Short mmCIF file of C-alpha atoms in Angstrom, two decimals:
data_model
loop_
_atom_site.label_atom_id
_atom_site.label_comp_id
_atom_site.label_asym_id
_atom_site.label_seq_id
_atom_site.Cartn_x
_atom_site.Cartn_y
_atom_site.Cartn_z
CA MET A 1326 86.87 -39.07 56.80
CA VAL A 1327 84.98 -36.39 55.19
CA THR A 1328 81.79 -37.09 56.35
CA LYS A 1329 83.20 -36.63 60.15
CA LYS A 1330 84.74 -33.42 59.14
CA ILE A 1331 81.26 -32.04 57.82
CA ALA A 1332 79.78 -33.27 60.90
CA LYS A 1333 82.14 -31.64 63.10
CA LYS A 1334 81.63 -28.13 61.01
CA ASP A 1335 77.71 -28.63 61.49
CA GLN A 1336 78.31 -29.22 65.38
CA VAL A 1337 80.35 -26.34 65.80
CA GLU A 1338 77.86 -24.07 64.08
CA ASN A 1339 75.05 -25.37 66.06
CA LYS A 1340 76.98 -24.59 69.12
CA ASP A 1341 76.76 -21.23 68.40
CA HIS A 1342 73.01 -21.14 68.51
CA MET A 1343 72.73 -23.44 71.63
CA ALA A 1344 72.53 -22.95 75.43
CA SER A 1345 72.80 -25.29 78.18
CA ALA A 1346 72.20 -25.67 81.71
CA LYS A 1347 72.59 -28.47 84.64
CA SER A 1348 71.01 -28.63 88.13
CA LEU A 1349 72.83 -31.38 90.34
CA ASN A 1350 71.97 -33.09 93.35
CA LEU A 1351 68.43 -31.90 93.93
CA ALA A 1352 66.26 -32.99 96.29
CA ILE A 1353 63.16 -34.32 94.21
CA SER A 1354 61.82 -37.73 92.89
CA THR A 1355 63.73 -38.75 89.96
CA LYS A 1356 60.65 -40.53 88.50
CA HIS A 1357 58.94 -37.31 88.87
CA GLY A 1358 61.54 -36.10 86.98
CA VAL A 1359 61.86 -38.50 84.00
CA GLU A 1360 57.95 -38.03 83.69
CA ILE A 1361 58.36 -34.10 83.15
CA SER A 1362 61.24 -34.16 81.05
CA SER A 1363 59.53 -36.79 78.65
CA PHE A 1364 56.86 -34.62 78.10
CA LEU A 1365 58.61 -31.44 77.62
CA ARG A 1366 61.49 -32.59 75.47
CA PHE A 1367 61.28 -31.39 72.00
CA LYS A 1368 59.14 -28.38 73.02
CA PRO A 1369 59.25 -24.48 73.03
CA LEU A 1370 61.03 -23.08 76.05
CA SER A 1371 58.35 -20.52 76.21
CA PHE A 1372 55.46 -23.31 76.49
CA ALA A 1373 57.86 -25.47 78.98
CA LYS A 1374 57.85 -22.72 81.62
CA SER A 1375 54.05 -21.77 81.50
CA TYR A 1376 53.24 -24.75 81.34
CA LEU A 1377 55.23 -25.57 84.65
CA GLU A 1378 53.77 -22.80 86.20
CA GLU A 1379 50.42 -24.10 85.92
CA VAL A 1380 51.62 -27.33 87.72
CA ALA A 1381 53.46 -25.41 90.32
CA ASN A 1382 49.88 -23.89 91.14
CA LEU A 1383 48.01 -27.13 90.80
CA ARG A 1384 45.98 -26.09 87.86
CA LYS A 1385 47.34 -28.73 85.18
CA ALA A 1386 48.97 -32.25 85.67
CA ILE A 1387 51.83 -33.91 84.19
CA PRO A 1388 51.04 -37.10 82.10
CA PHE A 1389 52.74 -40.36 83.50
CA ASN A 1390 53.44 -42.84 81.01
CA ARG A 1391 56.39 -44.83 82.42
CA PHE A 1392 55.59 -45.00 86.05
CA LYS A 1393 51.76 -44.95 85.94
CA ARG A 1394 50.90 -47.72 88.53
CA ASN A 1395 48.40 -47.30 90.74
CA VAL A 1396 48.16 -43.60 89.57
CA GLY A 1397 44.83 -42.21 89.15
CA HIS A 1398 43.35 -40.35 85.81
CA LYS A 1399 43.62 -36.34 85.64
CA PRO A 1400 41.48 -34.20 83.62
CA GLY A 1401 42.20 -34.40 79.64
CA MET A 1402 44.67 -37.28 80.34
CA ALA A 1403 45.01 -40.77 81.48
CA ALA A 1404 47.77 -41.52 84.40
CA GLY A 1405 48.78 -38.04 85.79
CA ARG A 1406 50.16 -36.12 88.55
CA PHE A 1407 50.70 -32.68 89.96
CA PRO A 1408 54.72 -32.94 91.07
CA GLU A 1409 54.68 -29.36 92.48
CA LYS A 1410 58.22 -29.69 93.79
CA ALA A 1411 59.89 -31.03 90.83
CA ALA A 1412 58.27 -28.64 88.61
CA LYS A 1413 59.48 -25.59 90.81
CA GLU A 1414 63.21 -26.94 90.07
CA PHE A 1415 62.42 -27.47 86.37
CA LEU A 1416 61.35 -23.92 86.37
CA LYS A 1417 64.31 -22.42 88.03
CA LEU A 1418 66.29 -24.69 85.73
CA LEU A 1419 64.66 -23.34 82.55
CA ASN A 1420 64.79 -19.70 83.68
CA SER A 1421 68.76 -20.29 84.09
CA VAL A 1422 69.09 -21.43 80.73
CA GLU A 1423 67.05 -18.78 79.08
CA ALA A 1424 69.45 -16.10 80.79
CA ASN A 1425 72.52 -18.19 79.42
CA ALA A 1426 70.86 -17.72 76.03
CA GLN A 1427 70.21 -14.38 76.46
CA PHE A 1428 73.87 -13.67 77.40
CA LYS A 1429 74.82 -15.45 74.25
CA GLY A 1430 72.44 -13.31 72.27
CA LEU A 1431 70.07 -15.60 71.26
CA ASN A 1432 66.45 -14.98 70.54
CA ILE A 1433 64.36 -16.00 73.66
CA ALA A 1434 61.21 -16.27 71.64
CA ASN A 1435 62.58 -19.15 69.20
CA LEU A 1436 64.37 -21.34 71.77
CA LYS A 1437 63.27 -25.02 71.61
CA ILE A 1438 64.22 -27.69 73.98
CA VAL A 1439 66.49 -30.14 72.09
CA LYS A 1440 68.08 -31.94 75.14
CA LEU A 1441 66.35 -32.58 78.86
CA LEU A 1442 68.14 -35.49 80.71
CA VAL A 1443 67.18 -36.74 84.18
CA ASN A 1444 69.36 -38.78 86.12
CA LYS A 1445 69.58 -40.65 89.42
CA ALA A 1446 72.07 -38.93 91.87
CA ALA A 1447 74.01 -40.46 94.98
CA LEU A 1448 71.75 -41.17 97.67
CA PRO A 1449 72.82 -39.62 101.10
CA MET A 1450 71.66 -41.18 104.06
CA THR A 1451 70.28 -38.71 106.92
CA GLY A 1452 69.00 -39.47 110.47
CA SER A 1453 71.13 -40.25 113.25
CA ARG A 1454 69.15 -43.16 115.04
CA HIS A 1455 66.72 -44.47 112.05
CA ARG A 1456 68.85 -43.92 108.80
CA ARG A 1457 67.49 -43.80 105.56
CA SER A 1458 68.34 -42.81 102.20
CA THR A 1459 66.98 -39.38 100.62
CA LYS A 1460 66.13 -38.63 96.93
CA ARG A 1461 68.55 -36.58 94.85
CA THR A 1462 68.43 -36.19 90.95
CA HIS A 1463 70.27 -34.29 88.45
CA ILE A 1464 68.82 -32.43 85.57
CA GLU A 1465 70.75 -31.44 82.37
CA VAL A 1466 68.83 -29.17 79.41
CA GLU A 1467 69.97 -27.82 76.23
CA VAL A 1468 68.01 -25.20 74.06
CA LYS A 1469 68.07 -24.06 70.54
CA GLU A 1470 67.47 -21.39 68.70
CA MET A 1471 65.39 -22.15 65.71
CA GLY A 1472 64.50 -20.52 62.64
CA VAL A 1473 68.43 -19.74 62.03
CA LYS A 1474 69.62 -20.31 58.21
CA LYS A 1475 72.79 -21.79 57.84
CA LYS A 1476 75.89 -19.93 56.08
CA ASP A 1477 76.64 -21.07 52.80
CA SER A 1478 80.12 -20.82 52.65
CA ASN A 1479 80.05 -20.98 48.56
CA LYS A 1480 77.98 -17.73 48.35
CA GLU A 1481 80.47 -16.01 51.02
CA ALA A 1482 83.56 -16.94 48.95
CA SER A 1483 81.69 -15.79 45.73
CA ALA A 1484 80.76 -12.53 47.19
CA ALA A 1485 84.36 -11.78 48.40
CA LYS A 1486 85.72 -12.41 45.17
CA PRO A 1487 86.27 -8.74 43.69
CA VAL A 1488 83.79 -7.99 40.56
CA LYS A 1489 85.89 -7.11 37.20
CA THR A 1490 85.13 -4.31 35.31
CA LYS A 1491 84.56 -4.50 31.34
CA ILE A 1492 87.91 -2.85 30.91
CA GLU A 1493 89.45 -5.52 33.21
CA LYS A 1494 87.56 -8.45 30.99
CA LYS A 1495 89.06 -6.85 27.69
CA GLU A 1496 92.36 -6.64 28.87
CA ALA A 1497 92.09 -10.35 30.12
CA GLU A 1498 90.82 -11.37 26.69
CA LYS A 1499 93.62 -10.02 25.03
CA LYS A 1500 95.89 -11.72 27.13
CA GLU A 1501 94.30 -14.69 26.15
CA ASN A 1502 94.57 -14.36 22.66
CA THR A 1503 98.27 -13.45 22.46
CA THR A 1504 99.13 -16.47 24.38
CA LYS A 1505 97.19 -18.33 22.24
CA THR A 1506 99.04 -16.92 18.90
CA VAL A 1507 102.07 -17.38 20.57
CA LYS A 1508 101.62 -20.92 21.00
CA LYS A 1509 100.47 -21.87 17.54
CA GLU A 1510 103.47 -19.91 16.35
CA THR A 1511 106.06 -21.74 18.41
CA GLN A 1512 104.33 -25.22 17.30
CA LYS A 1513 104.69 -23.98 13.71
CA VAL A 1514 108.38 -23.38 14.02
CA LYS A 1515 109.02 -26.64 15.53
CA GLU A 1516 106.61 -28.34 12.91
CA ASP A 1517 109.02 -26.42 10.24
CA GLN A 1518 112.08 -27.31 12.11
CA LYS A 1519 111.20 -31.27 11.77
CA GLU A 1520 110.34 -30.80 8.36
CA GLU A 1521 113.79 -29.38 7.70
CA VAL A 1522 115.85 -31.95 9.68
CA LYS A 1523 113.86 -34.87 7.68
CA GLU A 1524 114.67 -33.05 4.07
CA ALA A 1525 118.09 -32.76 5.45
CA LYS A 1526 118.26 -36.58 6.05
CA GLU A 1527 117.05 -37.69 3.09
CA GLU A 1528 119.20 -35.43 1.16
#
């Protein structure tokens, strides 16, 4: 039970240094989204934004590690593609999560993508005579401010305690000494009374 409470406290503290954003029912390929998310996950937010801009301008490719059947090689990597449409949607989402982090007062330069999920959405049917399903995708991103030290509750408690002066320390020592002497005297009195009772019984 104690470990669970500690974990909950850590989660609450971490949420203060995190920001999130969602985009639902995007008209992009779920496969492209999965490859982009697997490549950008746990990367700095600044790197992800700059790389997506290069992908949108067809200058850099996204490596495809899962859905790579019949996918050609690209410069500097094996299988890869230029998912221009998906890259633009991801870039919009990263800009929105950056704005959310800025609103919370986080340092934008130290943001890191800690969660990037892509899920397949419901497929709507389009067309009147020749109906077909269209692509829809959900994206969820979460960033965290790195380089933030955790608050030490013990240090805060010690800092909150008032510092005793020399005079107060001396007075406290005197009180302790007086209490000790009083206890000793009471013990002696009790022992003397016991001895007197024993002598009276013997007589």
